[in-house]
Amino acid sequence: MTGVTFFETLRRHWRGMLYWGIGVGLMGILQVIVVPDADTLQQYAEIYESMPGLIEALGGGDAAYNATPEGYLALQYFSFIVVIFAVYAVIGGLNVTANDEDAGITNMLLSLPLPRWRLLAEKTLAYALMLSGAIMIAGLGLCLGVVITPAVKVDLWKLIVSSFNIIPSTLLVLVFTVFAGAITRRKSFATGLAAVFVVASYFIDTLGRAASTSFANTVRTLSFFKYYDGTAVMQYGLAWGNILLLVAVSLALVGAAVWHFQRRDIN
Amino acid sequence: MADKTVVIQTDHLSKTYTTGRKSKQALDNLSLSVYEGEVFGYLGPNGAGKTTTIRMLLDLIRPTLGSAKVLGMDAQASSLDIRKRIGFLPGELNLWNSERGLNIVRYFGRVHGGVNMPYVRDLASRLQLDLSLRMRDYSTGNKRKLGLVLSLMHKPDLLILDEPTSGLDPLMQQTFNQLMLEARDEGRTVFLSSHLLSEVQAICGRVAILRNGQLKAVESVERLTHVDFRWVTMQFRNPIGVMERLATVNGVSDITTDQDRISLRMAGDFDPLLRAIGDQYVVDMRVKEPTLEEIFLTFYEDSGKGSLVNQNQYEHAKERAS
């Protein structure tokens, strides 16, 4: 039956989405409340400028912009929050097949009239929706922080757009984890692969931004963080090319995961 | 059986598991037919290949060689159509620990296209299962009962049950037997695996015996239970010299003595045994039919004694018989 597993996954895990969204949203509110005054922001910017390239690269590198409340939030919230939601994406991705297979539940599920591709696709879709929901709930928390802190002047629309920008990158992490679970049959291996994917992407991006060599920049194109760039989105708006690329790679990974899952033995 | 519809048919079905350089033949050239409306026992010790067979019938794993047909359809190509018409109980039921039994029933029911709640409640009542509990709160036996409800609730044409009675108390085993016989009477087919032959003896029409991935025998339970040997225990007032005479009788083997009692395995007619007893005073004489375990282990003996574990089982079975 179409959609049964999708709605069952939502029913079983929507609270997790809520907790993650509210938890990260509260962090956002705190970030807004502690936005320093203009002088302190300027001092932060100067400190950043004096730092080595590698450290400066962590924050996006535009010192003048970082000295604004928007820049501060882009640096302190959006640059890091994607990593936190990547963790949620890995957890969700493991829940699609790896956890159930490891626990011996998949045997029972696939004895039902439920095609393998549908099981994987519907659960992936449900987790993608919950991931997006958690991100947008957290974004609303950030907006709430701005509303209750009149001293901080930030365009709420930019916060919404920047929150939306987190979705494609974390979706890729989710789908990569699904793919890892679909090909490996072992939860521990899938978890390891997903963790390596996130951590390696982060370091490749950071090193690529800090280094001036063309090689480092070329390697950086392999990192999904390059296509995320939370600071730039806050400043210049959504980069639709990057979003489309991330979504396209995600869809290709879903296809590859389904292909593998259809053909292999179930543990 | 020739005029009956074949529900499960395997043709040289084989499975080899490969891990790195190691490979293990879990099932070797299994050719088997199970017919509509029968309760078929699939017997063998742990590791014999029973679960591997079931997993291939369900298309959870793919055969290395050979093929299987279930309900007249190819187990791989028509897996989805097959799964609409079967109920499955795995050897160990694992489901989401935080979920209540009723929620799991509803989800499985929806995947099947609808759930017949009055029938589910009837099954739960007969099995004395509380569906309001969470999975983590169920005992092993209750998990088994939930698995039975999940496999029976859509009244499938074919039930595939892996060790269905393990963890069930004797009373529930009776209820289980009753449910299986009802399914059979409704023309449905039951394929159940077990390593405890006594559990399937009461309900199975035929059994297959599997060992080390190879099919050793397919027989009707009735015929198996009429194999030509019995366990005989006699108590004598004065057994001196009897043992030596009995040992020479054709068909007598496995003689043991315990004070004034002599136990033996007797094959063939009784007359030579009675003549050998002669004028000795017999206080008591008991004859016991071999259990399916013993018949099962006899198959093992015939194929080369088997492992030490099987030898122990054999000795244990003899002890129980005496």
XYZ file of C-alpha atoms in Angstrom:
589
model
C 0.000 0.000 0.000
C 1.462 3.318 -1.079
C 2.413 5.671 1.710
C 1.760 3.286 4.611
C 5.415 3.027 5.579
C 5.939 6.756 4.992
C 3.145 7.709 7.404
C 4.131 4.981 9.872
C 7.686 6.358 9.958
C 6.346 9.866 10.545
C 3.999 8.640 13.271
C 6.807 6.863 15.056
C 9.456 9.553 14.824
C 7.798 12.981 14.606
C 8.589 13.661 18.256
C 12.293 13.299 17.497
C 11.933 15.966 14.823
C 10.221 18.232 17.322
C 12.862 17.721 20.014
C 15.731 18.351 17.609
C 14.021 21.422 16.150
C 13.164 22.900 19.536
C 16.572 22.052 21.003
C 18.531 23.642 18.197
C 15.986 26.501 18.070
C 16.699 27.236 21.741
C 20.390 27.352 20.914
C 19.503 29.854 18.182
C 17.523 32.019 20.600
C 20.492 32.037 22.965
C 22.794 33.008 20.115
C 20.557 35.977 19.260
C 20.234 37.074 22.872
C 24.002 37.108 23.341
C 24.712 39.003 20.082
C 27.308 41.504 21.306
C 27.069 45.246 20.800
C 28.616 46.980 17.786
C 31.996 47.710 19.433
C 32.477 44.134 20.549
C 31.493 42.864 17.105
C 34.124 45.150 15.603
C 36.705 43.744 17.998
C 35.712 40.198 16.972
C 36.164 41.173 13.336
C 39.632 42.560 14.000
C 40.649 39.460 15.909
C 39.457 37.313 12.996
C 41.431 39.403 10.528
C 44.602 38.924 12.549
C 44.195 35.138 12.678
C 45.943 32.684 10.353
C 44.081 31.816 7.184
C 42.979 28.427 8.437
C 41.217 29.846 11.497
C 39.812 32.736 9.529
C 38.459 30.314 6.957
C 36.327 28.659 9.612
C 34.320 31.820 9.887
C 33.944 32.652 6.252
C 36.692 35.191 5.943
C 34.687 38.387 5.431
C 35.699 40.381 8.529
C 33.584 43.467 7.764
C 30.443 41.378 7.345
C 31.227 39.368 10.465
C 31.145 42.646 12.418
C 27.379 42.947 11.786
C 24.666 41.077 13.756
C 23.811 39.183 10.555
C 27.432 38.251 10.015
C 27.749 37.266 13.639
C 24.756 34.902 13.361
C 26.036 33.537 10.061
C 29.350 32.821 11.731
C 28.159 31.636 15.136
C 24.990 29.825 14.109
C 24.756 28.919 10.422
C 28.400 27.895 9.980
C 28.135 25.274 12.679
C 24.500 24.323 12.864
C 24.784 22.353 9.639
C 27.163 19.981 11.424
C 24.637 19.469 14.235
C 21.870 18.709 11.755
C 24.272 16.416 9.893
C 24.323 14.301 13.064
C 20.504 14.160 13.006
C 20.694 13.244 9.320
C 23.100 10.373 10.039
C 20.792 9.091 12.801
C 17.810 9.290 10.433
C 19.741 7.667 7.601
C 20.694 4.739 9.813
C 17.041 4.321 10.768
C 16.031 3.798 7.140
C 17.525 0.314 6.751
C 20.709 -0.196 8.783
C 19.221 -0.133 12.291
C 16.243 -2.329 11.413
C 18.410 -4.791 9.536
C 20.899 -4.927 12.392
C 18.048 -5.603 14.826
C 16.539 -8.318 12.616
C 13.376 -6.304 11.923
C 13.844 -6.054 8.150
C 13.209 -9.797 7.752
C 9.734 -9.365 9.145
C 9.038 -6.182 7.169
C 10.085 -7.749 3.887
C 7.887 -10.761 4.479
C 4.995 -8.334 4.017
C 3.793 -7.282 0.569
C 6.177 -4.346 0.669
C 8.737 -3.972 -2.141
C 12.250 -3.294 -0.997
C 12.483 -0.114 -3.068
C 9.307 1.215 -1.501
C 10.495 0.488 2.028
C 13.710 2.384 1.392
C 12.151 5.220 -0.609
C 9.224 5.872 1.750
C 11.389 5.825 4.864
C 13.989 8.064 3.216
C 11.263 10.498 2.184
C 9.814 10.516 5.704
C 13.211 11.229 7.253
C 13.929 13.923 4.648
C 10.667 15.584 5.620
C 11.416 15.312 9.344
C 14.940 16.627 8.801
C 13.532 19.613 6.913
C 10.927 20.096 9.633
C 13.517 20.096 12.412
C 15.660 22.597 10.509
C 12.744 24.946 9.883
C 11.526 24.658 13.509
C 15.031 25.637 14.617
C 14.957 28.505 12.105
C 11.684 29.721 13.596
C 13.358 29.602 17.022
C 16.082 31.845 15.682
C 13.466 34.240 14.301
C 11.709 34.216 17.676
C 15.017 35.178 19.288
C 15.310 38.170 16.941
C 11.701 39.191 17.617
C 12.178 39.157 21.401
C 15.537 40.946 21.182
C 14.786 44.398 19.705
C 18.434 45.456 19.901
C 19.364 42.902 17.251
C 18.320 44.078 13.820
C 18.340 41.144 11.420
C 16.114 40.548 8.411
C 13.893 37.590 9.408
C 13.521 36.512 5.780
C 17.290 36.065 5.572
C 17.153 33.797 8.612
C 14.412 31.716 6.991
C 16.299 31.520 3.703
C 19.536 30.584 5.480
C 17.711 27.912 7.464
C 16.231 26.547 4.242
C 19.755 26.454 2.815
C 20.750 23.896 5.458
C 18.265 21.364 4.032
C 20.006 20.290 0.781
C 23.369 19.675 2.480
C 21.927 17.676 5.350
C 19.672 15.852 2.905
C 22.832 14.709 1.135
C 24.214 13.459 4.467
C 20.952 11.620 5.151
C 20.938 9.993 1.737
C 24.632 9.138 1.891
C 23.951 7.322 5.181
C 20.997 5.520 3.593
C 23.292 4.510 0.735
C 25.949 3.301 3.195
C 23.327 1.229 5.034
C 21.999 -0.180 1.775
C 25.372 -1.381 0.526
C 27.100 -2.568 3.689
C 24.543 -4.719 5.597
C 26.315 -3.744 8.833
C 25.183 -0.827 10.948
C 28.617 -0.180 12.431
C 30.193 0.048 8.994
C 27.415 2.302 7.706
C 27.829 4.575 10.733
C 31.583 4.727 10.187
C 31.188 5.545 6.494
C 28.687 8.316 7.228
C 30.891 9.796 9.951
C 33.923 9.763 7.662
C 31.843 11.432 4.946
C 30.813 14.331 7.219
C 34.139 14.834 8.982
C 36.237 14.485 5.831
C 33.950 16.894 3.960
C 34.297 19.438 6.746
C 38.095 19.285 6.800
C 38.469 19.241 3.032
C 36.313 22.367 2.844
C 38.149 24.139 5.653
C 41.579 23.318 4.245
C 40.452 24.239 0.742
C 39.262 27.634 1.913
C 42.465 28.311 3.842
C 44.876 27.131 1.177
C 45.581 29.224 -1.851
C 46.645 26.369 -4.138
C 44.420 25.387 -7.006
C 44.733 21.723 -5.975
C 43.207 22.409 -2.548
C 40.417 24.344 -4.202
C 39.809 21.547 -6.660
C 39.625 18.974 -3.870
C 37.223 21.258 -2.034
C 34.668 20.717 -4.771
C 34.298 17.170 -3.363
C 33.044 18.533 -0.060
C 29.341 19.264 0.343
C 30.239 22.137 2.698
C 31.530 24.061 -0.334
C 27.980 24.074 -1.702
C 26.506 24.988 1.661
C 28.407 28.191 2.565
C 26.007 29.535 5.211
C 27.744 32.915 5.456
C 27.460 33.660 1.749
C 23.767 32.711 1.678
C 23.056 35.101 4.558
C 24.859 37.812 2.656
C 23.858 37.180 -0.960
C 20.857 34.827 -0.849
C 20.370 31.275 -2.049
C 22.777 29.774 -4.577
C 20.283 27.756 -6.636
C 23.014 26.082 -8.643
C 24.528 24.635 -5.483
C 21.110 23.547 -4.215
C 20.256 21.817 -7.465
C 23.619 20.063 -7.503
C 23.160 18.770 -3.932
C 19.622 17.599 -4.671
C 20.739 15.907 -7.897
C 23.552 14.041 -6.129
C 21.114 13.072 -3.360
C 18.646 11.654 -5.881
C 21.434 9.732 -7.596
C 22.477 8.271 -4.243
C 18.885 7.239 -3.483
C 18.787 5.509 -6.859
C 22.075 3.729 -6.150
C 20.873 2.722 -2.664
C 17.634 1.270 -4.072
C 19.542 -0.570 -6.796
C 21.852 -2.197 -4.248
C 19.148 -2.915 -1.699
C 16.984 -4.633 -4.321
C 19.757 -7.011 -5.270
C 21.494 -8.060 -2.116
C 20.755 -10.597 0.609
C 19.065 -9.289 3.733
C 20.781 -10.041 7.037
C -0.460 -36.248 -3.358
C -0.225 -36.401 -7.152
C -3.608 -34.722 -7.699
C -2.922 -31.947 -5.202
C -1.661 -28.496 -5.973
C 1.983 -27.918 -5.190
C 2.342 -24.887 -2.911
C 6.103 -24.959 -2.364
C 8.458 -26.489 -4.861
C 12.208 -26.230 -4.733
C 14.446 -27.481 -7.465
C 18.092 -28.122 -6.547
C 17.929 -25.091 -4.306
C 21.382 -24.291 -2.955
C 22.917 -21.518 -0.945
C 26.557 -20.858 -0.162
C 27.484 -18.061 2.214
C 30.796 -16.434 1.442
C 32.657 -14.261 3.926
C 36.028 -13.165 2.622
C 37.837 -16.336 1.598
C 35.606 -18.569 3.676
C 32.496 -20.127 2.242
C 29.878 -22.336 3.833
C 27.354 -24.467 2.023
C 24.195 -23.780 4.006
C 21.842 -25.625 1.671
C 22.752 -28.221 -0.901
C 20.501 -29.215 -3.804
C 17.206 -29.156 -1.978
C 14.385 -30.551 -4.087
C 11.154 -30.616 -2.174
C 7.411 -30.364 -2.766
C 4.806 -29.245 -0.271
C 1.159 -29.642 -1.186
C -1.907 -27.531 -0.636
C -3.733 -28.154 2.607
C -0.977 -30.011 4.424
C 0.889 -29.202 7.591
C 4.468 -29.901 6.645
C 7.252 -30.193 9.195
C 10.726 -29.124 8.209
C 13.018 -30.709 10.718
C 16.651 -30.519 11.539
C 19.064 -29.441 14.229
C 20.323 -25.872 14.500
C 22.447 -24.985 11.489
C 20.885 -27.639 9.251
C 19.678 -25.051 6.724
C 16.023 -24.675 7.719
C 16.071 -20.901 8.141
C 18.166 -20.493 4.994
C 15.474 -22.348 3.040
C 12.711 -20.199 4.506
C 14.628 -16.993 3.774
C 15.027 -18.044 0.151
C 11.309 -18.842 -0.134
C 10.628 -15.309 1.094
C 13.241 -13.832 -1.268
C 15.162 -12.325 1.637
C 18.257 -14.072 0.311
C 18.931 -15.340 -3.188
C 19.940 -18.896 -4.057
C 23.422 -19.646 -5.313
C 21.939 -22.374 -7.504
C 18.516 -23.782 -8.211
C 15.107 -22.202 -7.897
C 12.002 -22.143 -5.775
C 8.321 -21.735 -6.553
C 5.816 -20.649 -3.948
C 2.084 -20.784 -4.649
C 2.965 -21.564 -8.250
C 5.064 -18.433 -8.690
C 8.797 -17.928 -8.922
C 10.080 -16.984 -5.467
C 12.219 -14.164 -6.842
C 10.348 -12.838 -9.845
C 6.930 -12.849 -8.151
C 8.052 -12.243 -4.603
C 5.607 -9.420 -3.990
C 2.594 -11.421 -5.201
C 3.711 -14.338 -3.052
C 4.100 -12.192 0.044
C 0.514 -10.989 -0.313
C -0.607 -14.554 0.304
C 1.736 -15.762 3.013
C 2.129 -15.311 6.745
C 5.614 -15.530 8.195
C 6.913 -16.034 11.694
C 10.698 -15.718 12.027
C 12.732 -17.820 14.441
C 13.254 -14.785 16.617
C 10.708 -11.998 16.431
C 12.428 -8.633 16.612
C 10.341 -5.505 16.249
C 10.543 -1.950 17.534
C 10.909 -2.117 21.309
C 9.043 1.105 22.026
C 6.007 0.157 19.938
C 2.823 -1.316 21.356
C 1.620 -4.633 19.999
C -1.572 -3.072 18.688
C 0.306 -0.412 16.704
C 2.463 -3.080 15.108
C -0.648 -5.107 14.238
C -2.258 -2.022 12.673
C 0.839 -1.179 10.631
C 1.229 -4.731 9.336
C -2.493 -4.829 8.623
C -2.342 -1.630 6.589
C 0.577 -3.001 4.547
C -1.609 -6.029 3.832
C -4.358 -3.692 2.667
C -6.529 -3.774 5.762
C -6.797 -5.396 9.142
C -9.638 -7.570 10.403
C -9.649 -6.338 14.004
C -12.332 -8.734 15.332
C -10.235 -11.651 14.077
C -7.076 -10.120 15.570
C -8.823 -9.770 18.936
C -10.046 -13.346 18.697
C -6.518 -14.593 17.997
C -5.083 -12.473 20.814
C -7.732 -13.788 23.174
C -7.082 -17.417 22.273
C -3.354 -16.906 22.694
C -3.916 -14.850 25.876
C -1.933 -11.953 24.468
C -2.275 -8.376 25.691
C -1.828 -6.171 22.612
C -1.636 -2.965 24.625
C 1.883 -3.714 25.909
C 5.038 -2.353 24.384
C 7.350 -4.759 22.606
C 10.007 -4.348 25.278
C 7.532 -5.504 27.931
C 6.688 -8.773 26.200
C 8.285 -11.987 27.424
C 9.824 -14.364 24.884
C 6.610 -16.380 24.838
C 4.445 -13.291 24.351
C 6.657 -12.114 21.485
C 6.051 -15.492 19.902
C 2.308 -15.030 20.370
C 2.441 -11.586 18.773
C 4.357 -13.103 15.875
C 1.644 -15.719 15.483
C -1.060 -13.043 15.464
C 0.884 -11.087 12.818
C 1.337 -14.162 10.651
C -2.247 -15.396 10.963
C -4.300 -12.187 11.024
C -4.773 -11.862 7.250
C -5.677 -15.552 6.859
C -2.859 -16.323 4.401
C -2.946 -19.231 1.962
C 0.474 -20.323 3.172
C 1.971 -20.052 6.632
C 5.747 -20.207 6.875
C 6.718 -20.562 10.503
C 10.277 -20.834 11.763
C 10.426 -22.632 15.116
C 6.912 -21.422 15.984
C 6.499 -23.134 19.339
C 9.803 -22.245 20.969
C 9.024 -20.241 24.086
C 5.363 -21.259 24.218
C 4.144 -23.043 27.315
C 2.457 -26.474 26.835
C -1.036 -24.988 27.049
C -0.241 -22.424 24.355
C 1.360 -25.150 22.253
C -2.015 -26.861 22.303
C -3.693 -23.647 21.159
C -1.053 -23.293 18.469
C -1.675 -26.850 17.301
C -5.386 -26.119 17.198
C -4.825 -22.971 15.104
C -2.658 -24.903 12.662
C -5.200 -27.684 12.316
C -7.931 -25.098 11.719
C -5.807 -23.521 9.002
C -5.319 -26.932 7.434
C -9.039 -27.688 7.609
C -9.710 -24.424 5.768
C -7.476 -25.691 2.962
C -4.520 -23.533 3.847
C -0.961 -24.839 3.935
C 1.445 -24.727 6.859
C 5.194 -25.073 6.443
C 6.856 -25.087 9.821
C 10.397 -25.717 10.879
C 11.418 -27.208 14.165
C 14.248 -29.004 15.847
C 11.862 -30.498 18.404
C 10.157 -33.298 16.578
C 7.721 -34.090 19.337
C 6.208 -30.632 18.867
C 5.273 -31.202 15.250
C 4.336 -34.869 15.583
C 0.786 -34.007 16.613
C -0.013 -31.718 13.688
C 2.202 -32.555 10.734
C 1.114 -34.891 7.984
C 4.574 -35.131 6.478
C 8.019 -34.123 7.586
C 11.297 -33.489 5.836
C 14.516 -34.137 7.686
C 17.443 -31.908 6.918
C 21.005 -32.220 8.062
C 24.079 -30.184 7.157
C 22.132 -28.509 4.370
C 21.067 -31.783 2.776
C 17.642 -33.339 2.655
C 17.825 -36.719 4.344
C 14.240 -37.861 4.142
C 10.674 -36.847 3.386
C 8.124 -39.117 4.999
C 4.627 -39.135 6.374
C 4.585 -38.899 10.144
C 2.349 -41.941 10.254
C 4.877 -44.049 8.389
C 7.794 -42.780 10.370
C 6.100 -43.629 13.633
C 5.581 -47.188 12.412
C 9.206 -47.937 11.781
C 10.082 -51.457 12.708
C 11.684 -51.054 16.102
C 10.541 -50.498 19.677
C 12.087 -50.014 23.052
C 11.346 -52.926 25.355
C 11.867 -52.864 29.114
C 11.336 -56.054 31.112
C 11.502 -56.719 34.831
C 12.414 -60.265 35.891
C 12.070 -62.000 39.234
C 15.469 -63.652 38.606
C 17.276 -62.304 35.518
C 20.347 -64.551 35.727
C 21.343 -65.768 32.259
C 18.523 -63.940 30.483
C 20.709 -61.137 29.209
C 23.051 -63.518 27.410
C 20.145 -65.311 25.762
C 18.450 -62.084 24.688
C 21.682 -60.787 23.168
C 21.655 -63.638 20.678
C 18.157 -62.870 19.402
C 17.953 -61.470 15.872
C 16.866 -57.825 15.864
C 17.818 -57.165 19.489
C 20.368 -54.460 20.171
C 21.312 -51.811 22.710
C 20.783 -54.105 25.701
C 21.273 -52.498 29.071
C 20.609 -53.890 32.516
C 19.725 -52.270 35.789
C 19.384 -54.760 38.661
C 16.395 -56.906 37.676
C 15.430 -54.775 34.668
C 16.622 -55.307 31.125
C 16.080 -52.713 28.402
C 16.672 -53.325 24.738
C 15.878 -52.199 21.262
C 13.789 -54.708 19.396
C 13.404 -54.839 15.611
C 11.166 -57.295 13.831
C 8.763 -59.819 15.317
C 8.371 -60.427 19.044
C 8.238 -64.189 18.924
C 12.030 -64.841 19.004
C 12.296 -62.520 21.989
C 9.549 -64.322 23.909
C 11.076 -67.707 23.147
C 14.473 -66.480 24.391
C 12.914 -65.437 27.679
C 11.815 -69.038 28.056
C 10.497 -69.983 31.478
C 11.899 -66.935 33.270
C 9.264 -65.175 35.387
C 8.465 -61.757 33.893
C 7.214 -59.305 36.534
C 6.627 -56.410 34.136
C 7.075 -55.749 30.439
C 6.728 -52.407 28.726
C 6.968 -51.684 25.026
C 7.454 -48.163 23.798
C 7.218 -46.880 20.241
C 10.205 -44.829 19.180
C 9.694 -41.085 19.273
C 10.291 -38.983 16.213
C 13.522 -37.818 17.824
C 14.785 -41.377 17.783
C 13.658 -41.916 14.225
C 15.274 -38.629 13.338
C 18.518 -39.687 14.971
C 18.316 -43.078 13.300
C 18.489 -41.237 10.004
C 21.617 -39.583 11.331
C 23.112 -42.926 12.295
C 22.460 -44.310 8.864
C 24.329 -41.398 7.347
C 27.489 -41.862 9.370
C 26.862 -41.277 13.071
C 27.135 -37.503 12.881
C 28.702 -35.224 15.414
C 29.333 -35.807 19.079
C 26.363 -33.578 19.820
C 24.139 -35.877 17.815
C 25.577 -38.899 19.571
C 24.732 -37.295 22.871
C 21.243 -36.552 21.654
C 20.928 -40.163 20.613
C 21.996 -41.439 24.026
C 19.673 -38.952 25.665
C 16.773 -40.110 23.506
C 17.473 -43.729 24.446
C 17.562 -42.878 28.104
C 14.246 -41.081 27.837
C 12.733 -44.008 26.000
C 13.762 -46.425 28.729
